[in-house]
Amino acid sequence: GMSLSGMAQESEHWAFRPLAPAKVPTIKESTWARNAIDHFILARARDKEIQPNPPTDRRTLIRRAYFDLIGLAPTRQEVTSFVESSSTGAYAEMITFLLGSPHYGERWGRHWLDVARFGESHGYESDNERPTAWTYRDAVIRALNADMPFDRFTQWQVAGDTLQGNDPLAVALTGFLTSGSTVTNVDGVDREKEKAAYDKMDDIVSATGSAFLGLTIGCARCHDHKYDPISQRDYYRLVGFFLPGKPGDRKVAIGANGNEVKSLAWNGGNKRSNPLLRRGDVEEKDGDVGFGVLTALSPGDGDIGKWITASENQGGDGRAGLARWLTDVEAGAGGLLARVIVNRLWQHHFGAGLVKTSNNFGGVGDQPTHPALLDWLAGELIRQEWRLKPIHHLIMTSATYMQSTRWDQKRNELDPGNQLLWRRQPQRLEAEILRDSIMHTAGTLNRKLYGPSIKPWVSSDAIKTGSTNKWPVNVKDGPATWRRSIYVFMRRSMRVPFFETFDVPDAMQSRGVREQTTVPTQALLLLNNQFVRTQAGHFANRVVEAAGNPDSENPESMRAIVEEGYWLAFSREPTEAEVTLGTDLLSTEGQSVENFCHMLLTLNEFTYVD
């Protein structure tokens, strides 16, 4: 084992321990389990005498998998051929196919941008725009699509410029450090400027701790951490890696044709004196603490020497050493890094992580529901050379993932929170995917990948809130703005109302779990929003093109329209009751196909995926 500082030994908190060489539990007579994950899940469920659900039907399964991995519904053709296929390997092949789609990086890149607190403006009062910040978002999507090993993905976000300065992706990924908010309107007083500089350091150190290690390192800015083995000295030694650096535009060749674009990247400096600030006050400086890493996750006293090469010792800011420490499984933070990322994958596949507080693995965070499974998955990631796609594949081909959503009273009484995963919880689509789905269903989605952000139409009421407009007024929506929502400009003080209503965070700090509210404004927005209404019109045209015009004399023409609408919106046949309702709606005086299509977009089934 590693020798931890006295502080960590007192804590012996699970997250600071090395990964346990977890054994897969043996399960007697189970036809349910499909892979190792199921052994861990079933062993715990059987302790409570609970039997998990059988797999769901194939139509539900394909829709679940498509939304989970690419955020777009399957076509009627894809659904039909999967449902009718008798091949046992068809499902696993579908998962592989979806993991290979460029839309996978868009879907999962958005999850990472929450964690990276990515915004394209400074935040606070002036909230100036950052026109070159989008290159970080593109770099994240590209890295995920290429299945870049997560240890490298981590290292490049912290120190890509010094580790691999000639790789445009490595430089663009340092946008992680520049992504946070920045106080800009500081008056001329040196103390104020210095305080703003330390606020920037706090943003970076806190985000690095939350995103990669699931630790609230920022709590140690003014005093030793109250719950975790993180001292104030630890905190300021981490500040030392970033203190000499600053954000700046750099030319990088990123893109299909290798065009040079300006990228908002991190520019490191050379070591400088780095004092500890007593009580976090810039006027109470205490000595020079240099730079170093968390003592609880390193063998020495947080000394970075082990991870820094001789040439790096001459100058530079030591970030390359920090990057290596973060990913070192034997002596550094690598074991915790692996736990944190596999937990994030689990969270987005199931709706909640094995550790519910996915940004806080510390003393006040939640305990893992399945600690052995968490460590086994982390070990599996490392055995797969840190590639995420094999872990997605493993999770999604487990019986645990493939379960139906069937609920029952008895099991619910034994395990009301579904901690034991005896059923599938239906998932609500996030704001971005809901917007993408509306366009996808309407047949208007522009699938162009990458490039500068777009500013779609927003109601002028939402824009004219200050002295200067924060968004262009009178945007004409069209194919150029009907791109996937991950490409929508992320302005901190002016979120697109559609996104704000459906709980997109404001990017002021790293977010592991989005708040999920259910409020009347969401239903009202789907009914009254101009964008939704426009899309309903396009959806109607698409339906009529495929099914012909409605003819009130001819019930079959009505049925054809209802069927086409249901297939496009929900990937299924309508029931007889739904055909009757739909036909009634269509044949009522003045009821248009557009109204029928708009209604489908507002139904619960459109927003929730089983």
Coordinates of C-alpha atoms in Angstrom, one line a residue:
G1 CA 0.0 0.0 0.0
M2 CA 1.1 3.6 -0.2
S3 CA 2.2 5.5 2.8
L4 CA -0.2 8.3 3.3
S5 CA 0.3 11.4 5.4
G6 CA -1.0 11.2 9.0
M7 CA -4.0 13.3 8.0
A8 CA -5.2 10.8 5.4
Q9 CA -4.6 7.8 7.7
E10 CA -6.9 9.3 10.2
S11 CA -9.5 9.6 7.5
E12 CA -9.1 6.2 5.7
H13 CA -12.1 7.4 3.7
W14 CA -13.0 4.9 0.9
A15 CA -12.2 7.4 -1.9
F16 CA -8.6 7.8 -0.8
R17 CA -7.9 4.1 -0.6
P18 CA -6.1 2.3 -3.5
L19 CA -8.5 0.4 -5.8
A20 CA -9.4 -3.0 -4.3
P21 CA -8.6 -5.9 -6.6
A22 CA -12.3 -6.7 -6.8
K23 CA -13.4 -10.3 -7.4
V24 CA -16.6 -10.8 -9.4
P25 CA -19.1 -12.5 -7.1
T26 CA -20.1 -16.0 -8.0
I27 CA -23.8 -16.4 -8.6
K28 CA -25.6 -19.7 -8.3
E29 CA -28.3 -20.7 -10.9
S30 CA -29.0 -17.4 -12.6
T31 CA -30.3 -17.2 -16.1
W32 CA -30.7 -13.4 -15.6
A33 CA -27.0 -12.3 -15.5
R34 CA -25.3 -11.5 -18.8
N35 CA -21.9 -10.2 -17.7
A36 CA -19.8 -9.4 -14.6
I37 CA -21.8 -6.2 -13.8
D38 CA -24.9 -8.3 -13.2
H39 CA -23.1 -10.5 -10.8
F40 CA -22.3 -7.5 -8.5
I41 CA -25.9 -6.2 -8.9
L42 CA -27.6 -9.6 -8.3
A43 CA -25.4 -10.5 -5.3
R44 CA -26.6 -7.3 -3.5
A45 CA -30.3 -7.7 -4.7
R46 CA -30.4 -11.3 -3.4
D47 CA -29.2 -10.2 0.0
K48 CA -32.5 -8.4 0.2
E49 CA -34.4 -11.2 -1.5
I50 CA -35.2 -9.0 -4.5
Q51 CA -35.2 -10.3 -8.1
P52 CA -34.5 -7.7 -10.7
N53 CA -36.7 -7.2 -13.8
P54 CA -36.4 -9.2 -17.0
P55 CA -35.2 -7.4 -20.1
T56 CA -37.6 -5.0 -21.8
D57 CA -38.9 -5.5 -25.3
R58 CA -36.7 -4.8 -28.3
R59 CA -38.5 -1.6 -29.4
T60 CA -38.0 0.0 -26.1
L61 CA -34.4 -1.2 -26.0
I62 CA -33.4 0.3 -29.3
R63 CA -34.9 3.6 -28.4
R64 CA -33.2 3.6 -25.0
A65 CA -29.8 2.8 -26.6
Y66 CA -30.1 5.4 -29.4
F67 CA -31.1 8.2 -27.0
D68 CA -28.4 7.2 -24.5
L69 CA -25.5 7.1 -26.9
I70 CA -26.4 9.6 -29.7
G71 CA -29.5 11.5 -28.4
L72 CA -31.5 10.9 -31.5
A73 CA -34.4 8.4 -32.1
P74 CA -33.9 5.4 -34.4
T75 CA -35.6 5.5 -37.8
R76 CA -38.7 3.3 -38.5
Q77 CA -36.5 1.1 -40.7
E78 CA -33.9 0.7 -37.9
V79 CA -36.6 -0.2 -35.3
T80 CA -38.3 -2.7 -37.6
S81 CA -35.2 -4.5 -38.6
F82 CA -33.9 -4.8 -35.0
V83 CA -37.3 -5.9 -33.7
E84 CA -37.6 -8.6 -36.4
S85 CA -34.0 -9.7 -36.2
S86 CA -33.5 -13.2 -34.6
S87 CA -29.8 -12.7 -34.2
T88 CA -28.6 -13.0 -30.6
G89 CA -25.7 -10.6 -31.4
A90 CA -27.8 -7.9 -33.0
Y91 CA -28.1 -5.8 -29.8
A92 CA -24.3 -5.8 -29.0
E93 CA -23.6 -4.9 -32.7
M94 CA -26.0 -2.0 -32.4
I95 CA -24.2 -0.7 -29.4
T96 CA -20.9 -0.9 -31.3
F97 CA -22.4 0.9 -34.2
L98 CA -23.8 3.7 -32.1
L99 CA -20.4 4.1 -30.3
G100 CA -18.9 4.6 -33.7
S101 CA -21.3 7.4 -34.6
P102 CA -19.9 11.0 -34.6
H103 CA -23.1 11.9 -32.7
Y104 CA -21.8 9.9 -29.7
G105 CA -19.2 12.6 -29.1
E106 CA -21.8 15.3 -29.3
R107 CA -24.1 13.5 -26.8
W108 CA -21.4 12.6 -24.3
G109 CA -19.4 15.8 -24.9
R110 CA -22.3 17.8 -23.4
H111 CA -22.2 15.7 -20.2
W112 CA -18.5 16.6 -19.9
L113 CA -19.0 20.3 -20.6
D114 CA -21.3 20.5 -17.5
V115 CA -18.4 19.1 -15.5
A116 CA -15.9 21.5 -17.2
R117 CA -18.2 24.5 -16.4
F118 CA -17.8 25.5 -20.1
G119 CA -19.1 28.9 -21.1
E120 CA -18.4 31.3 -24.0
S121 CA -18.4 34.5 -22.0
H122 CA -16.8 35.8 -18.8
G123 CA -19.8 35.8 -16.5
Y124 CA -20.4 38.4 -13.8
E125 CA -21.5 42.0 -14.7
S126 CA -19.9 42.7 -18.1
D127 CA -20.1 39.0 -19.2
N128 CA -18.0 39.8 -22.3
E129 CA -18.1 37.1 -25.0
R130 CA -15.2 34.8 -25.8
P131 CA -15.4 34.2 -29.6
T132 CA -12.7 31.6 -29.7
A133 CA -13.8 29.4 -26.8
W134 CA -15.8 27.0 -29.0
T135 CA -12.5 25.2 -30.0
Y136 CA -12.5 23.5 -26.5
R137 CA -16.0 22.2 -27.0
D138 CA -15.0 20.8 -30.4
A139 CA -11.8 19.2 -29.0
V140 CA -13.9 17.4 -26.4
I141 CA -16.3 16.0 -29.0
R142 CA -13.3 14.9 -31.2
A143 CA -11.5 13.3 -28.3
L144 CA -14.6 11.3 -27.3
N145 CA -15.4 10.3 -30.9
A146 CA -11.8 9.0 -31.3
D147 CA -12.1 7.2 -27.9
M148 CA -9.0 9.0 -26.7
P149 CA -7.8 7.2 -23.5
F150 CA -9.3 9.0 -20.5
D151 CA -5.9 9.4 -18.8
R152 CA -4.6 11.3 -21.9
F153 CA -7.8 13.3 -22.1
T154 CA -7.2 14.3 -18.5
Q155 CA -3.5 15.1 -19.0
W156 CA -4.1 17.3 -22.0
Q157 CA -6.9 19.3 -20.4
V158 CA -4.4 20.2 -17.6
A159 CA -1.2 20.4 -19.5
G160 CA -1.6 19.6 -23.2
D161 CA 0.4 22.7 -24.2
T162 CA 3.5 21.5 -22.3
L163 CA 3.1 17.7 -22.8
Q164 CA 2.3 17.8 -26.5
G165 CA 2.5 21.4 -27.7
N166 CA 2.7 20.5 -31.4
D167 CA -0.7 18.6 -31.3
P168 CA -3.6 21.0 -32.0
L169 CA -6.0 18.8 -30.0
A170 CA -3.7 18.9 -27.0
V171 CA -3.5 22.7 -27.1
A172 CA -7.2 23.1 -27.7
L173 CA -8.1 20.8 -24.7
T174 CA -6.3 23.2 -22.3
G175 CA -9.5 25.3 -22.9
F176 CA -10.6 23.3 -19.8
L177 CA -8.5 25.7 -17.7
T178 CA -9.8 28.8 -19.4
S179 CA -13.5 27.7 -19.5
G180 CA -14.6 29.1 -16.1
S181 CA -16.0 32.6 -15.3
T182 CA -13.6 35.6 -14.9
V183 CA -14.1 38.8 -13.1
T184 CA -13.2 41.5 -15.6
N185 CA -14.4 44.9 -14.4
V186 CA -11.8 45.3 -11.6
D187 CA -11.0 48.8 -10.7
G188 CA -7.4 49.9 -10.8
V189 CA -6.4 49.1 -7.2
D190 CA -3.7 46.4 -7.0
R191 CA -5.4 44.6 -4.2
E192 CA -8.6 44.2 -6.2
K193 CA -6.6 43.0 -9.2
E194 CA -4.8 40.5 -7.1
K195 CA -8.0 39.3 -5.5
A196 CA -9.5 38.8 -9.0
A197 CA -6.4 36.8 -10.0
Y198 CA -6.8 34.5 -7.0
D199 CA -10.5 34.1 -7.8
K200 CA -9.4 32.8 -11.2
M201 CA -7.0 30.4 -9.5
D202 CA -9.8 29.2 -7.3
D203 CA -12.0 28.6 -10.3
I204 CA -9.3 26.4 -11.9
V205 CA -8.3 24.5 -8.8
S206 CA -11.9 23.9 -7.7
A207 CA -12.9 22.7 -11.2
T208 CA -9.9 20.5 -11.5
G209 CA -10.7 18.9 -8.2
S210 CA -14.4 18.4 -9.0
A211 CA -14.1 17.3 -12.6
F212 CA -11.2 14.8 -12.2
L213 CA -11.2 13.7 -8.6
G214 CA -14.7 14.4 -7.3
L215 CA -13.2 16.4 -4.5
T216 CA -14.3 19.8 -3.2
I217 CA -10.7 21.1 -3.0
G218 CA -12.0 24.7 -3.2
C219 CA -13.2 24.4 0.4
A220 CA -9.6 24.6 1.6
R221 CA -9.0 28.2 0.2
C222 CA -9.3 29.9 3.6
H223 CA -8.8 27.0 6.1
D224 CA -8.1 23.3 6.2
H225 CA -11.0 21.3 4.7
K226 CA -13.5 20.5 7.4
Y227 CA -14.4 17.0 6.1
D228 CA -11.7 15.8 3.9
P229 CA -7.9 15.3 4.3
I230 CA -7.1 18.4 2.2
S231 CA -5.1 21.1 4.0
Q232 CA -4.9 24.8 3.1
R233 CA -1.2 24.2 2.2
D234 CA -2.4 21.5 -0.3
Y235 CA -4.7 24.0 -1.8
Y236 CA -2.1 26.7 -2.3
R237 CA 0.5 24.3 -3.6
L238 CA -2.0 23.4 -6.3
V239 CA -2.5 27.1 -7.0
G240 CA 1.2 27.2 -7.7
F241 CA 0.8 25.3 -11.0
F242 CA -1.5 27.9 -12.4
L243 CA -0.4 31.2 -10.8
P244 CA 2.1 32.1 -13.6
G245 CA -0.3 31.2 -16.4
K246 CA -3.1 33.0 -18.2
P247 CA -5.7 32.4 -21.0
G248 CA -4.8 33.5 -24.5
D249 CA -5.6 32.9 -28.1
R250 CA -3.4 30.5 -29.9
K251 CA -3.5 29.4 -33.6
V252 CA -4.3 25.7 -33.9
A253 CA -5.0 23.6 -37.0
I254 CA -8.1 21.9 -35.9
G255 CA -10.8 20.6 -38.2
A256 CA -11.5 18.3 -41.1
N257 CA -9.3 20.2 -43.5
G258 CA -6.8 21.3 -40.9
N259 CA -7.7 25.0 -41.2
E260 CA -5.9 27.2 -38.6
V261 CA -8.3 28.8 -36.2
K262 CA -7.8 30.8 -33.1
S263 CA -8.3 28.8 -29.9
L264 CA -8.7 30.1 -26.4
A265 CA -5.9 28.1 -24.7
W266 CA -3.8 28.2 -21.5
N267 CA -0.5 29.9 -21.6
G268 CA 1.8 28.6 -18.9
G269 CA 4.5 30.7 -17.4
N270 CA 7.6 30.0 -15.2
K271 CA 7.5 29.2 -11.5
R272 CA 7.1 32.2 -9.3
S273 CA 6.8 32.8 -5.6
N274 CA 3.6 31.2 -4.3
P275 CA 2.6 32.2 -0.8
L276 CA -0.1 30.6 1.3
L277 CA -2.8 33.2 2.0
R278 CA -3.9 33.2 5.6
R279 CA -7.7 33.1 5.8
G280 CA -7.5 33.4 2.0
D281 CA -6.6 37.1 2.3
V282 CA -4.3 38.5 -0.3
E283 CA -2.8 40.9 2.3
E284 CA -1.8 38.1 4.6
K285 CA 0.9 36.2 2.7
D286 CA 2.8 33.4 4.4
G287 CA 6.1 32.2 2.9
D288 CA 6.4 30.4 -0.4
V289 CA 4.8 27.0 -0.5
G290 CA 6.0 26.2 -4.1
F291 CA 3.8 23.7 -5.9
G292 CA 2.7 20.2 -5.0
V293 CA -0.2 17.8 -5.0
L294 CA -2.7 16.4 -2.4
T295 CA -0.8 14.8 0.4
A296 CA -3.6 12.3 0.9
L297 CA -3.1 11.0 -2.6
S298 CA 0.7 10.9 -2.8
P299 CA 3.5 8.9 -1.1
G300 CA 5.7 11.9 -0.2
D301 CA 4.5 15.1 1.5
G302 CA 2.6 16.1 -1.7
D303 CA 6.0 16.5 -3.4
I304 CA 5.7 16.7 -7.2
G305 CA 9.3 15.7 -7.8
K306 CA 8.4 12.1 -8.6
W307 CA 6.4 13.2 -11.6
I308 CA 8.6 16.0 -13.0
T309 CA 11.4 15.4 -15.5
A310 CA 14.8 17.1 -15.1
S311 CA 14.2 19.4 -18.1
E312 CA 10.9 20.5 -16.6
N313 CA 12.6 21.3 -13.4
Q314 CA 14.7 24.0 -15.1
G315 CA 11.6 26.3 -15.8
G316 CA 8.0 25.9 -16.5
D317 CA 5.1 25.7 -14.1
G318 CA 5.1 22.0 -13.3
R319 CA 1.7 21.3 -14.8
A320 CA 3.1 18.3 -16.8
G321 CA 3.9 16.8 -13.4
L322 CA 0.4 17.6 -12.1
A323 CA -1.0 15.8 -15.2
R324 CA 1.1 12.7 -14.5
W325 CA 0.2 12.6 -10.9
L326 CA -3.5 12.8 -11.7
T327 CA -3.3 9.7 -13.8
D328 CA -0.8 7.7 -11.9
V329 CA -2.6 4.6 -10.5
E330 CA 0.3 3.3 -8.4
A331 CA 1.4 6.3 -6.5
G332 CA -0.8 9.2 -7.5
A333 CA -4.5 10.0 -7.9
G334 CA -5.1 7.6 -10.8
G335 CA -7.3 5.2 -8.9
L336 CA -9.6 7.9 -7.8
L337 CA -9.7 9.5 -11.3
A338 CA -10.8 6.1 -12.7
R339 CA -13.5 5.7 -10.1
V340 CA -14.8 9.2 -10.8
I341 CA -15.1 8.8 -14.5
V342 CA -16.7 5.3 -14.5
N343 CA -19.2 6.6 -12.0
R344 CA -20.1 9.4 -14.4
L345 CA -20.6 6.9 -17.2
W346 CA -22.9 4.9 -14.9
Q347 CA -24.8 8.0 -13.9
H348 CA -25.7 9.0 -17.4
H349 CA -26.6 5.4 -18.4
F350 CA -28.9 4.9 -15.3
G351 CA -29.9 8.4 -14.2
A352 CA -27.9 8.2 -10.9
G353 CA -24.3 7.2 -10.2
L354 CA -23.2 4.4 -8.0
V355 CA -22.0 7.4 -6.0
K356 CA -25.0 9.8 -6.3
T357 CA -22.9 12.9 -5.6
S358 CA -20.7 12.4 -8.7
N359 CA -18.8 15.7 -8.1
N360 CA -18.2 14.9 -4.4
F361 CA -16.6 11.6 -3.3
G362 CA -15.5 13.2 0.0
G363 CA -16.7 13.0 3.6
V364 CA -20.1 14.7 3.0
G365 CA -20.7 13.0 -0.4
D366 CA -22.8 9.9 -0.7
Q367 CA -21.3 6.4 0.0
P368 CA -21.2 4.2 -3.1
T369 CA -24.2 1.8 -3.3
H370 CA -22.0 -0.9 -4.8
P371 CA -18.4 -0.2 -3.7
A372 CA -16.9 -3.4 -5.1
L373 CA -18.6 -2.9 -8.5
L374 CA -17.2 0.7 -8.6
D375 CA -13.7 -0.5 -8.0
W376 CA -14.1 -3.4 -10.4
L377 CA -15.3 -1.0 -13.1
A378 CA -12.4 1.4 -12.4
G379 CA -10.0 -1.5 -12.7
E380 CA -11.6 -2.6 -15.9
L381 CA -11.2 0.9 -17.4
I382 CA -7.5 0.8 -16.6
R383 CA -7.2 -2.7 -18.0
Q384 CA -8.9 -1.4 -21.2
E385 CA -6.0 1.2 -21.4
W386 CA -8.5 4.0 -20.1
R387 CA -10.7 3.7 -23.2
L388 CA -14.3 4.7 -22.4
K389 CA -16.2 2.9 -25.2
P390 CA -15.5 -0.6 -23.9
I391 CA -17.0 0.5 -20.6
H392 CA -20.1 1.9 -22.3
H393 CA -20.4 -1.4 -24.2
L394 CA -20.1 -3.5 -21.0
I395 CA -22.7 -1.4 -19.1
M396 CA -25.2 -1.4 -22.0
T397 CA -25.0 -5.1 -22.6
S398 CA -25.6 -5.9 -19.0
A399 CA -29.0 -7.4 -17.9
T400 CA -29.1 -4.6 -15.4
Y401 CA -29.2 -2.0 -18.1
M402 CA -31.6 -3.9 -20.4
Q403 CA -34.3 -4.3 -17.7
S404 CA -37.9 -3.2 -18.1
T405 CA -39.3 -0.3 -16.1
R406 CA -41.9 -2.5 -14.4
W407 CA -42.7 -1.3 -10.9
D408 CA -44.2 -3.2 -8.1
Q409 CA -45.3 -2.5 -4.5
K410 CA -43.4 -5.3 -2.7
R411 CA -40.0 -4.6 -4.1
N412 CA -40.6 -0.9 -3.8
E413 CA -41.2 -1.3 -0.1
L414 CA -38.0 -3.2 0.3
D415 CA -36.0 -0.7 -1.7
P416 CA -37.9 2.5 -2.3
G417 CA -35.0 4.4 -3.9
N418 CA -34.2 1.6 -6.3
Q419 CA -30.6 1.6 -4.9
L420 CA -30.4 -2.1 -5.8
L421 CA -31.3 -1.4 -9.4
W422 CA -34.2 -3.9 -9.6
R423 CA -35.9 -1.9 -12.3
R424 CA -35.1 0.7 -15.0
Q425 CA -36.0 4.3 -14.1
P426 CA -37.4 6.2 -17.1
Q427 CA -35.2 9.1 -18.0
R428 CA -36.2 12.6 -19.0
L429 CA -34.4 14.0 -21.9
E430 CA -32.1 16.9 -21.1
A431 CA -33.0 20.3 -22.6
E432 CA -30.5 20.0 -25.4
I433 CA -31.6 16.6 -26.4
L434 CA -35.3 17.6 -26.3
R435 CA -34.5 20.5 -28.7
D436 CA -32.5 18.1 -30.9
S437 CA -35.3 15.6 -30.9
I438 CA -37.9 18.1 -31.9
M439 CA -35.9 19.0 -35.0
H440 CA -35.0 15.4 -35.7
T441 CA -38.7 14.4 -35.6
A442 CA -39.6 17.4 -37.8
G443 CA -36.9 16.4 -40.3
T444 CA -35.1 19.8 -40.0
L445 CA -32.0 18.8 -38.0
N446 CA -28.8 20.0 -39.6
R447 CA -26.3 17.4 -38.6
K448 CA -23.2 19.4 -39.5
L449 CA -20.4 18.6 -37.0
Y450 CA -18.0 21.1 -35.3
G451 CA -17.3 24.7 -35.9
P452 CA -18.1 28.1 -34.3
S453 CA -21.2 28.3 -32.1
I454 CA -24.6 29.4 -33.4
K455 CA -27.2 31.8 -31.9
P456 CA -30.7 30.6 -32.7
W457 CA -33.9 32.6 -32.5
V458 CA -34.8 33.8 -28.9
S459 CA -37.9 35.8 -28.0
S460 CA -37.0 39.5 -27.9
D461 CA -38.5 39.7 -24.4
A462 CA -35.7 37.5 -23.1
I463 CA -33.0 39.5 -24.9
K464 CA -33.9 43.1 -23.9
T465 CA -33.1 42.8 -20.3
G466 CA -30.2 45.2 -19.9
S467 CA -28.8 48.4 -21.5
T468 CA -27.2 46.4 -24.3
N469 CA -28.7 43.3 -26.0
K470 CA -27.0 40.1 -25.0
W471 CA -28.2 38.2 -28.1
P472 CA -28.9 39.2 -31.6
V473 CA -32.5 40.3 -32.1
N474 CA -34.6 39.1 -35.0
V475 CA -32.6 36.0 -35.9
K476 CA -34.3 34.2 -38.7
D477 CA -34.2 30.5 -37.7
G478 CA -33.3 28.1 -40.5
P479 CA -30.9 25.2 -41.3
A480 CA -28.0 27.3 -40.1
T481 CA -29.4 27.6 -36.6
W482 CA -31.1 24.2 -36.6
R483 CA -28.0 22.4 -35.5
R484 CA -27.5 20.2 -32.5
S485 CA -27.8 22.1 -29.2
I486 CA -24.3 21.4 -28.1
Y487 CA -23.3 24.0 -30.7
V488 CA -25.6 26.7 -29.3
F489 CA -23.5 29.7 -28.0
M490 CA -23.2 29.3 -24.2
R491 CA -23.5 32.8 -22.8
R492 CA -23.5 32.8 -19.0
S493 CA -25.9 35.7 -18.4
M494 CA -28.3 34.8 -21.2
R495 CA -29.1 31.2 -21.5
V496 CA -31.5 30.3 -24.2
P497 CA -34.9 30.3 -22.4
F498 CA -35.7 26.8 -23.8
F499 CA -32.6 25.5 -22.0
E500 CA -33.1 27.5 -18.9
T501 CA -36.6 26.2 -18.5
F502 CA -35.4 22.6 -18.8
D503 CA -32.6 23.0 -16.2
V504 CA -29.4 23.6 -18.2
P505 CA -26.9 24.9 -15.5
D506 CA -25.4 28.4 -15.8
A507 CA -21.8 27.2 -16.0
M508 CA -20.6 29.2 -13.1
Q509 CA -19.1 26.1 -11.5
S510 CA -18.5 22.5 -12.3
R511 CA -21.8 20.5 -12.3
G512 CA -21.8 16.7 -11.8
V513 CA -25.6 16.4 -11.5
R514 CA -28.1 18.7 -13.0
E515 CA -31.1 19.8 -10.9
Q516 CA -34.2 18.4 -12.4
T517 CA -37.3 20.5 -11.9
T518 CA -40.8 19.7 -13.1
V519 CA -42.6 23.0 -13.4
P520 CA -45.6 24.3 -15.4
T521 CA -43.5 26.6 -17.5
Q522 CA -42.0 23.5 -19.2
A523 CA -45.4 22.4 -20.5
L524 CA -46.4 26.0 -21.4
L525 CA -43.1 26.4 -23.3
L526 CA -43.8 23.3 -25.4
L527 CA -47.3 24.7 -26.1
N528 CA -46.5 28.3 -26.9
N529 CA -42.8 28.6 -27.9
Q530 CA -42.4 29.9 -31.5
F531 CA -39.6 27.5 -32.2
V532 CA -41.7 24.5 -31.2
R533 CA -44.6 25.7 -33.3
T534 CA -42.4 26.3 -36.4
Q535 CA -41.0 22.8 -36.0
A536 CA -44.5 21.3 -35.6
G537 CA -45.3 22.8 -39.0
H538 CA -42.3 21.1 -40.6
F539 CA -43.2 17.9 -38.8
A540 CA -46.7 18.2 -40.4
N541 CA -45.2 18.7 -43.9
R542 CA -43.1 15.6 -43.4
V543 CA -46.0 13.5 -42.3
V544 CA -48.2 14.6 -45.2
E545 CA -45.3 14.0 -47.6
A546 CA -45.1 10.4 -46.4
A547 CA -48.8 9.6 -45.7
G548 CA -50.7 11.9 -48.1
N549 CA -53.2 14.7 -47.4
P550 CA -56.0 14.1 -44.8
D551 CA -59.4 13.5 -46.3
S552 CA -62.2 13.7 -43.9
E553 CA -64.3 11.4 -46.1
N554 CA -61.6 8.7 -46.0
P555 CA -60.8 7.3 -42.5
E556 CA -57.8 5.4 -44.0
S557 CA -56.1 8.6 -45.0
M558 CA -56.5 9.8 -41.3
R559 CA -55.1 6.5 -40.0
A560 CA -52.1 6.9 -42.3
I561 CA -51.3 10.3 -40.8
V562 CA -51.7 9.2 -37.2
E563 CA -49.5 6.2 -37.8
E564 CA -46.8 8.2 -39.5
G565 CA -46.8 10.8 -36.7
Y566 CA -46.5 8.1 -34.0
W567 CA -43.7 6.4 -35.8
L568 CA -41.7 9.6 -36.2
A569 CA -42.3 10.8 -32.6
F570 CA -42.3 7.6 -30.6
S571 CA -40.8 4.9 -32.9
R572 CA -44.0 2.8 -32.6
E573 CA -47.4 2.0 -34.0
P574 CA -50.3 3.9 -32.3
T575 CA -52.8 1.9 -30.4
E576 CA -56.4 1.6 -31.7
A577 CA -57.5 4.1 -29.0
E578 CA -54.8 6.5 -30.2
V579 CA -55.8 6.1 -33.8
T580 CA -59.4 7.0 -32.9
L581 CA -58.4 10.0 -30.9
G582 CA -56.0 11.2 -33.6
T583 CA -58.6 10.7 -36.3
D584 CA -61.2 12.6 -34.3
L585 CA -58.7 15.5 -33.8
L586 CA -57.9 15.6 -37.5
S587 CA -61.5 15.5 -38.7
T588 CA -62.8 18.2 -36.3
E589 CA -63.4 21.4 -38.2
G590 CA -60.3 23.4 -38.7
Q591 CA -58.0 21.0 -36.9
S592 CA -54.8 20.8 -38.9
V593 CA -52.1 18.2 -39.2
E594 CA -49.9 20.8 -37.7
N595 CA -52.0 20.9 -34.5
F596 CA -51.9 17.1 -34.3
C597 CA -48.1 17.0 -34.8
H598 CA -47.7 19.8 -32.2
M599 CA -49.7 17.8 -29.7
L600 CA -47.4 14.8 -30.2
L601 CA -44.4 16.9 -29.3
T602 CA -46.0 17.9 -26.0
L603 CA -46.8 14.4 -24.8
N604 CA -44.8 12.9 -21.9
E605 CA -43.7 10.0 -24.0
F606 CA -41.8 12.5 -26.2
T607 CA -39.8 13.9 -23.2
Y608 CA -39.3 10.6 -21.3
V609 CA -37.5 7.5 -22.5
D610 CA -38.1 4.1 -21.0

